[in-house]
Amino acid sequence: DSGVTQTPKHLITATGQRVTLRCSPRSGDLSVYWYQQSLDQGLQFLIQYYNGEERAKGNILERFSAQQFPDLHSELNLSSLELGDSALYFCASSLTGSGNTIYFGEGSWLTVV
Amino acid sequence: AQSVAQPEDQVNVAEGNPLTVKCTYSVSGNPYLFWYVQYPNRGLQFLLKYITGDNLVKGSYGFEAEFNKSQTSFHLKKPSALVSDSALYFCALTGANNLFFGTGTRLTVIP
């Protein structure tokens, strides 16, 4: 158990809908990362937050957004969903940033039908 | 630009034989390198990392990795493979604020 908690584990939703994925980082970790894993794209970095502030942005679509709250949990919002958004979404956390080990949650499986 | 390459999509090895999963990297400056393993329908589990110091890094489950600066490589090794080692392995390089992952190597250990 990495200590990173993600909910829900699985969800199925229709195209055009909006979903929210939730992440609780490991105790004491200030950085939260979101990654998308799909068969054709591999592991893609989406976005990072550090202590409530956005620190780095990767290949995140404009339809997606995230935030980190004062209690350090994070949410990834996916809207206007398309079939191609079906993927495994990982949250990860680390103490600070570069050089620290990043620990991953078990992921949220999103299926868009 | 920073990047990580895993040249082999698939590696097959017989149980009990030594295994190697290859990784090369490209970075300006000193690299921070990681190996992660992903079992089916699971998250990524941290195996080991190289930050500085000894070029041979020991990690979880008997795995080790050798950092070679001249060859810009960070190959994952294990002296004796187990069937339970069968999984997807990712090499990663830390950038300023996130990890850059390789495309992954699927390791199959044949009984």
Coordinates of N, CA, C and O in Angstrom, one line a residue, chain A residues 18-79:
Chain A
R18 N -19.6 14.7 -17.2 CA -18.5 15.3 -16.4 C -18.3 14.4 -15.2 O -19.3 13.9 -14.6
V19 N -17.0 14.1 -14.9 CA -16.7 13.3 -13.7 C -15.6 14.0 -12.9 O -14.9 14.8 -13.4
T20 N -15.6 13.6 -11.6 CA -14.6 14.1 -10.7 C -13.9 12.9 -10.1 O -14.5 12.1 -9.5
L21 N -12.5 12.9 -10.2 CA -11.7 11.9 -9.5 C -11.0 12.5 -8.3 O -10.6 13.7 -8.4
R22 N -11.0 11.8 -7.3 CA -10.5 12.3 -6.0 C -9.2 11.6 -5.6 O -9.1 10.4 -5.8
C23 N -8.3 12.3 -4.9 CA -7.1 11.7 -4.5 C -6.7 12.3 -3.1 O -6.7 13.5 -2.9
S24 N -6.3 11.4 -2.2 CA -5.7 11.8 -1.0 C -4.2 11.4 -1.0 O -3.9 10.2 -1.1
P25 N -3.3 12.3 -0.8 CA -1.9 12.0 -0.9 C -1.4 11.3 0.4 O -2.2 11.2 1.3
R26 N -0.2 10.8 0.3 CA 0.4 10.2 1.5 C 0.5 11.2 2.6 O 0.7 12.4 2.3
S27 N 0.4 10.8 3.8 CA 0.5 11.7 4.9 C 1.9 12.5 4.9 O 2.9 11.8 4.7
G28 N 1.8 13.8 4.9 CA 3.1 14.6 4.9 C 3.5 15.0 3.5 O 4.4 15.9 3.4
D29 N 3.0 14.4 2.4 CA 3.4 14.8 1.1 C 2.7 16.1 0.7 O 1.4 16.2 0.9
L30 N 3.4 17.0 0.1 CA 2.9 18.3 -0.4 C 2.6 18.3 -1.8 O 1.8 19.2 -2.3
S31 N 3.2 17.5 -2.6 CA 3.0 17.5 -4.1 C 2.1 16.4 -4.5 O 2.1 15.3 -4.0
V32 N 1.2 16.7 -5.4 CA 0.3 15.8 -6.0 C 0.4 15.8 -7.5 O 0.5 16.9 -8.1
Y33 N 0.4 14.7 -8.1 CA 0.5 14.6 -9.6 C -0.6 13.8 -10.1 O -1.1 12.9 -9.5
W34 N -1.0 14.1 -11.3 CA -2.0 13.3 -12.0 C -1.4 12.8 -13.4 O -0.8 13.6 -14.1
Y35 N -1.6 11.5 -13.6 CA -1.2 10.9 -14.8 C -2.3 10.1 -15.5 O -3.2 9.7 -14.8
Q36 N -2.3 10.0 -16.8 CA -3.2 9.3 -17.5 C -2.5 8.1 -18.2 O -1.4 8.3 -18.8
Q37 N -3.0 6.9 -18.1 CA -2.4 5.7 -18.8 C -3.4 5.1 -19.7 O -4.5 4.7 -19.3
S38 N -3.1 5.1 -21.0 CA -4.0 4.5 -22.0 C -3.1 3.6 -22.8 O -1.9 3.7 -22.8
L39 N -3.7 2.7 -23.5 CA -3.0 1.7 -24.3 C -2.2 2.3 -25.4 O -1.0 1.9 -25.6
D40 N -2.7 3.3 -26.0 CA -2.0 3.9 -27.2 C -1.1 5.1 -26.8 O -0.1 5.4 -27.6
Q41 N -1.2 5.6 -25.6 CA -0.4 6.8 -25.3 C 0.5 6.5 -24.1 O 1.3 7.4 -23.8
G42 N 0.4 5.4 -23.5 CA 1.3 5.1 -22.4 C 1.0 6.0 -21.2 O -0.1 6.4 -21.0
L43 N 2.0 6.3 -20.4 CA 1.8 7.1 -19.2 C 2.1 8.6 -19.5 O 3.2 9.0 -19.9
Q44 N 1.0 9.4 -19.4 CA 1.1 10.8 -19.7 C 1.0 11.6 -18.5 O 0.0 11.5 -17.8
F45 N 1.9 12.5 -18.3 CA 1.8 13.4 -17.1 C 0.8 14.5 -17.5 O 0.8 15.1 -18.6
L46 N -0.1 14.7 -16.6 CA -1.2 15.7 -16.8 C -0.8 17.1 -16.1 O -0.8 18.1 -16.7
I47 N -0.7 17.0 -14.7 CA -0.5 18.2 -14.0 C 0.0 17.9 -12.6 O -0.1 16.8 -12.1
Q48 N 0.7 18.9 -12.0 CA 1.2 18.8 -10.7 C 0.8 20.0 -9.8 O 0.8 21.1 -10.3
Y49 N 0.5 19.7 -8.6 CA 0.3 20.7 -7.6 C 1.2 20.6 -6.4 O 1.6 19.5 -6.1
Y50 N 1.6 21.7 -5.9 CA 2.4 21.7 -4.7 C 1.8 22.6 -3.7 O 1.7 23.8 -3.9
N51 N 1.4 22.1 -2.6 CA 0.9 22.8 -1.5 C -0.2 23.8 -1.9 O -0.3 25.0 -1.5
G52 N -1.1 23.3 -2.8 CA -2.2 24.1 -3.2 C -2.0 24.9 -4.5 O -3.0 25.4 -5.0
E53 N -0.8 25.0 -4.9 CA -0.5 25.8 -6.1 C -0.2 24.9 -7.3 O 0.6 23.9 -7.1
E54 N -0.6 25.3 -8.5 CA -0.2 24.5 -9.7 C 1.3 24.8 -9.9 O 1.7 25.9 -9.9
R55 N 2.0 23.7 -10.1 CA 3.4 23.8 -10.3 C 3.9 23.5 -11.7 O 4.8 24.1 -12.2
A56 N 3.3 22.5 -12.3 CA 3.7 22.1 -13.7 C 2.5 21.5 -14.4 O 1.6 20.9 -13.8
K57 N 2.5 21.8 -15.7 CA 1.4 21.3 -16.5 C 2.0 20.5 -17.7 O 3.0 20.8 -18.3
G58 N 1.3 19.3 -17.9 CA 1.8 18.5 -19.0 C 0.8 18.4 -20.1 O 0.2 19.5 -20.5
N59 N 0.4 17.3 -20.6 CA -0.5 17.1 -21.7 C -2.0 17.1 -21.2 O -2.7 16.2 -21.6
I60 N -2.3 18.1 -20.5 CA -3.7 18.1 -20.0 C -4.6 18.9 -20.9 O -4.3 20.0 -21.4
L61 N -5.7 18.3 -21.3 CA -6.7 18.9 -22.2 C -7.4 20.1 -21.5 O -7.5 20.1 -20.3
E62 N -7.9 21.0 -22.3 CA -8.6 22.1 -21.8 C -9.9 21.7 -21.1 O -10.4 22.4 -20.2
R63 N -10.4 20.5 -21.5 CA -11.6 20.0 -20.9 C -11.4 19.4 -19.5 O -12.3 19.1 -18.8
F64 N -10.1 19.3 -19.2 CA -9.8 18.7 -17.9 C -9.2 19.9 -17.0 O -8.6 20.8 -17.4
S65 N -9.5 19.7 -15.7 CA -8.9 20.7 -14.8 C -8.7 20.0 -13.4 O -9.3 18.9 -13.2
A66 N -7.9 20.6 -12.6 CA -7.6 20.0 -11.3 C -7.4 21.1 -10.3 O -7.2 22.2 -10.6
Q67 N -7.4 20.7 -9.1 CA -7.1 21.6 -8.0 C -6.6 20.8 -6.8 O -6.9 19.6 -6.6
Q68 N -5.9 21.5 -5.9 CA -5.5 20.9 -4.7 C -6.0 21.8 -3.5 O -5.8 23.0 -3.5
F69 N -6.6 21.1 -2.6 CA -7.3 21.9 -1.5 C -6.4 22.1 -0.3 O -5.3 21.5 -0.2
P70 N -6.8 23.0 0.6 CA -6.0 23.2 1.8 C -5.6 22.0 2.6 O -4.5 22.0 3.2
D71 N -6.4 21.0 2.6 CA -6.1 19.8 3.3 C -5.2 18.9 2.4 O -4.9 17.7 2.8
L72 N -4.8 19.3 1.3 CA -3.8 18.7 0.3 C -4.5 17.6 -0.5 O -3.8 17.1 -1.4
H73 N -5.7 17.3 -0.3 CA -6.3 16.3 -1.3 C -6.5 17.0 -2.6 O -6.6 18.3 -2.7
S74 N -6.7 16.3 -3.6 CA -6.8 16.8 -5.0 C -7.9 16.2 -5.7 O -8.3 15.1 -5.4
E75 N -8.4 17.0 -6.7 CA -9.5 16.5 -7.5 C -9.1 16.8 -9.0 O -8.6 17.8 -9.3
L76 N -9.4 15.8 -9.8 CA -9.3 16.0 -11.3 C -10.7 16.0 -11.9 O -11.4 15.0 -11.7
N77 N -11.0 17.0 -12.6 CA -12.3 17.2 -13.2 C -12.2 16.9 -14.7 O -11.4 17.6 -15.3
L78 N -13.0 16.0 -15.2 CA -13.0 15.7 -16.6 C -14.4 16.0 -17.2 O -15.4 15.5 -16.7
S79 N -14.4 16.9 -18.2 CA -15.7 17.3 -18.7 C -15.8 17.1 -20.2 O -14.8 16.8 -20.8

